[in-house]
Coordinates of N, CA and C in Angstrom, one line a residue:
X1 N 157.6 41.6 72.7 CA 156.8 41.1 73.8 C 156.5 42.3 74.7
X2 N 155.3 42.4 75.1 CA 155.0 43.5 76.1 C 154.7 42.8 77.4
X3 N 155.1 43.4 78.5 CA 154.8 42.8 79.8 C 154.2 43.9 80.7
X4 N 153.6 43.5 81.7 CA 153.0 44.5 82.7 C 153.8 44.2 84.0
X5 N 154.2 45.3 84.5 CA 154.9 45.2 85.8 C 154.5 46.4 86.6
X6 N 154.6 46.3 87.9 CA 154.3 47.5 88.8 C 155.5 48.4 88.7
X7 N 155.2 49.7 88.5 CA 156.3 50.7 88.5 C 156.7 50.9 89.9
X8 N 158.0 51.1 90.2 CA 158.5 51.3 91.6 C 157.8 52.6 92.2
X9 N 157.6 53.6 91.4 CA 157.0 54.8 91.9 C 155.5 54.7 92.1
X10 N 154.9 53.7 91.5 CA 153.4 53.5 91.6 C 153.1 52.2 92.4
X11 N 154.1 51.7 93.1 CA 154.0 50.4 93.7 C 152.8 50.2 94.6
X12 N 152.5 51.2 95.4 CA 151.4 51.1 96.3 C 150.1 51.6 95.7
X13 N 150.1 52.1 94.5 CA 148.8 52.6 93.9 C 148.1 51.5 93.2
X14 N 148.7 50.3 92.9 CA 148.0 49.2 92.2 C 148.0 49.4 90.7
X15 N 148.6 50.5 90.2 CA 148.6 50.8 88.8 C 149.7 50.0 88.2
X16 N 149.5 49.4 87.0 CA 150.5 48.7 86.3 C 150.8 49.5 85.0
X17 N 152.1 49.4 84.6 CA 152.5 50.1 83.4 C 153.0 49.1 82.4
X18 N 152.8 49.3 81.1 CA 153.3 48.4 80.1 C 154.8 48.7 79.8
X19 N 155.6 47.7 79.7 CA 157.0 47.8 79.4 C 157.3 46.9 78.1
X20 N 158.2 47.4 77.3 CA 158.6 46.6 76.2 C 159.9 45.8 76.5
X21 N 159.8 44.5 76.3 CA 160.9 43.6 76.7 C 161.7 43.2 75.5
X22 N 163.0 43.6 75.4 CA 163.9 43.1 74.5 C 163.6 43.3 73.0
X23 N 163.1 44.4 72.6 CA 162.8 44.7 71.2 C 163.7 45.8 70.7
X24 N 164.4 45.5 69.6 CA 165.2 46.6 69.0 C 165.0 46.4 67.5
X25 N 164.8 47.6 66.8 CA 164.6 47.6 65.4 C 165.5 48.7 64.8
X26 N 166.1 48.3 63.7 CA 167.0 49.2 63.0 C 166.6 49.3 61.5
X27 N 166.5 50.5 61.1 CA 166.2 50.8 59.6 C 167.4 51.6 59.1
X28 N 168.0 51.1 58.0 CA 169.1 51.8 57.4 C 168.7 52.1 55.9
X29 N 168.8 53.3 55.6 CA 168.5 53.8 54.2 C 169.7 54.5 53.7
X30 N 170.3 54.0 52.6 CA 171.5 54.6 52.1 C 171.8 54.0 50.7
X31 N 173.1 54.0 50.4 CA 173.6 53.5 49.1 C 174.6 52.4 49.4
X32 N 174.5 51.4 48.5 CA 175.4 50.3 48.5 C 176.8 50.8 48.2
X33 N 177.8 50.6 49.0 CA 179.1 51.2 48.8 C 180.1 50.2 48.1
X34 N 179.8 48.9 48.0 CA 180.7 48.0 47.3 C 179.9 46.8 46.8
X35 N 180.4 46.1 45.9 CA 179.7 45.0 45.3 C 179.4 43.9 46.4
X36 N 178.2 43.4 46.3 CA 177.7 42.4 47.3 C 178.5 41.1 47.0
X37 N 179.1 40.5 48.0 CA 179.9 39.3 47.9 C 179.1 38.1 48.3
X38 N 178.8 37.3 47.4 CA 178.0 36.1 47.6 C 178.9 34.9 47.9
X39 N 178.6 34.2 49.0 CA 179.3 33.0 49.3 C 178.3 31.9 49.8
X40 N 178.8 30.7 49.9 CA 178.0 29.6 50.4 C 178.6 29.0 51.6
X41 N 177.8 28.6 52.6 CA 178.3 27.9 53.8 C 178.6 26.4 53.4
X42 N 179.3 25.7 54.2 CA 179.6 24.3 53.9 C 178.3 23.5 53.7
X43 N 177.2 23.9 54.3 CA 175.9 23.2 54.1 C 175.2 23.7 52.8
X44 N 175.7 24.6 52.1 CA 175.1 25.1 50.8 C 174.2 26.2 51.0
X45 N 174.2 26.9 52.1 CA 173.3 28.0 52.3 C 174.0 29.3 51.8
X46 N 173.2 30.1 51.0 CA 173.8 31.3 50.4 C 173.8 32.4 51.5
X47 N 174.9 33.1 51.5 CA 175.1 34.3 52.4 C 175.8 35.4 51.6
X48 N 175.3 36.6 51.7 CA 175.9 37.8 51.0 C 176.3 38.8 52.0
X49 N 177.4 39.5 51.8 CA 177.8 40.6 52.7 C 178.0 41.8 51.8
X50 N 177.5 43.0 52.3 CA 177.7 44.2 51.6 C 177.7 45.3 52.6
X51 N 178.0 46.5 52.2 CA 178.1 47.7 53.1 C 177.1 48.8 52.6
X52 N 176.4 49.4 53.5 CA 175.5 50.5 53.2 C 176.1 51.7 53.7
X53 N 176.3 52.7 52.9 CA 176.9 54.0 53.3 C 175.8 55.1 53.4
X54 N 175.9 55.9 54.4 CA 174.9 57.0 54.6 C 175.7 58.2 54.8
X55 N 175.3 59.2 54.0 CA 176.0 60.5 54.0 C 175.1 61.5 54.7
X56 N 175.7 62.1 55.8 CA 174.9 63.1 56.6 C 175.5 64.5 56.4
X57 N 174.8 65.4 55.8 CA 175.3 66.8 55.8 C 175.1 67.5 57.1
X58 N 176.0 68.4 57.5 CA 175.9 69.2 58.7 C 176.7 70.4 58.5
X59 N 176.4 71.4 59.4 CA 177.2 72.6 59.4 C 178.0 72.7 60.6
X60 N 179.3 73.1 60.4 CA 180.2 73.2 61.5 C 179.9 74.5 62.2
X61 N 180.4 74.7 63.5 CA 180.1 75.9 64.2 C 180.5 77.2 63.4
X62 N 181.5 77.2 62.6 CA 181.9 78.3 61.8 C 181.0 78.6 60.6
X63 N 180.0 77.7 60.4 CA 179.1 77.9 59.3 C 179.5 77.1 58.0
X64 N 180.6 76.5 58.0 CA 181.1 75.7 56.9 C 180.3 74.4 56.8
X65 N 179.9 74.0 55.6 CA 179.1 72.8 55.4 C 180.0 71.6 55.2
X66 N 179.7 70.5 55.9 CA 180.4 69.3 55.7 C 179.5 68.1 55.4
X67 N 180.1 67.0 54.9 CA 179.3 65.8 54.8 C 180.1 64.7 55.6
X68 N 179.4 64.0 56.4 CA 180.1 62.9 57.1 C 179.4 61.6 56.7
X69 N 180.2 60.6 56.5 CA 179.7 59.3 56.1 C 179.9 58.2 57.1
X70 N 178.8 57.5 57.3 CA 178.8 56.3 58.1 C 178.6 55.1 57.3
X71 N 179.2 54.0 57.6 CA 179.0 52.7 56.9 C 178.5 51.6 57.8
X72 N 177.6 50.8 57.3 CA 177.0 49.7 58.1 C 177.2 48.4 57.3
X73 N 177.8 47.4 57.9 CA 177.9 46.1 57.3 C 176.5 45.4 57.3
X74 N 176.1 44.7 56.3 CA 174.8 44.0 56.2 C 175.1 42.6 55.7
X75 N 174.4 41.7 56.3 CA 174.5 40.2 55.9 C 173.1 39.7 55.6
X76 N 172.9 39.1 54.5 CA 171.6 38.5 54.1 C 171.8 37.0 53.8
X77 N 170.8 36.2 54.0 CA 170.9 34.8 53.9 C 169.9 34.2 52.9
X78 N 170.2 33.1 52.4 CA 169.3 32.2 51.5 C 168.9 32.9 50.3
X79 N 167.6 32.9 49.9 CA 167.1 33.5 48.7 C 167.4 35.0 48.6
X80 N 167.2 35.6 49.7 CA 167.5 37.1 49.8 C 168.9 37.4 49.4
X81 N 169.8 36.5 49.9 CA 171.3 36.7 49.6 C 171.5 36.6 48.0
X82 N 170.9 35.7 47.4 CA 171.1 35.5 45.9 C 170.5 36.7 45.2
X83 N 169.3 37.2 45.7 CA 168.7 38.3 45.1 C 169.5 39.6 45.2
X84 N 170.1 39.8 46.4 CA 170.9 40.9 46.7 C 172.1 40.9 45.7
X85 N 172.7 39.8 45.6 CA 173.9 39.7 44.7 C 173.6 40.0 43.3
X86 N 172.4 39.6 42.8 CA 171.9 39.9 41.4 C 171.6 41.4 41.2
X87 N 170.9 42.0 42.2 CA 170.3 43.3 42.0 C 171.1 44.5 42.5
X88 N 171.9 44.3 43.5 CA 172.6 45.4 44.2 C 173.9 45.7 43.5
X89 N 174.1 46.9 43.1 CA 175.3 47.4 42.5 C 175.8 48.6 43.4
X90 N 177.1 48.9 43.3 CA 177.6 50.0 44.1 C 176.9 51.3 43.6
X91 N 176.4 52.1 44.6 CA 175.7 53.3 44.3 C 174.2 53.1 44.3
X92 N 173.7 51.8 44.3 CA 172.3 51.6 44.4 C 171.7 52.0 45.7
X93 N 170.5 52.6 45.6 CA 169.8 53.0 46.9 C 169.2 51.7 47.5
X94 N 169.3 51.6 48.8 CA 168.8 50.4 49.5 C 168.2 50.8 50.8
X95 N 167.1 50.0 51.2 CA 166.4 50.2 52.5 C 166.5 48.8 53.2
X96 N 167.2 48.8 54.3 CA 167.4 47.6 55.1 C 166.7 47.7 56.4
X97 N 165.9 46.7 56.6 CA 165.1 46.7 57.9 C 165.2 45.4 58.6

């Protein structure tokens, strides 16, 4: 949602500025680090949990190269959960949005 509000510094000028209210978006691109675990809720809704690993190369101050890994837990529901369980294998490239 976009909203218009008067900026405190422009309060007397009559100019309004656009502000973005409560929007966050995350894109994770990496490799599946473990087998997707499919479960069902008591109501019969499919849910799958897996982890996406991202390897970031960087150079230390001394010039030595390192790789640092970050892991992100991902949860998918319903038909997407069943598809993830069928198609995702450890090491598979994945784009989560």
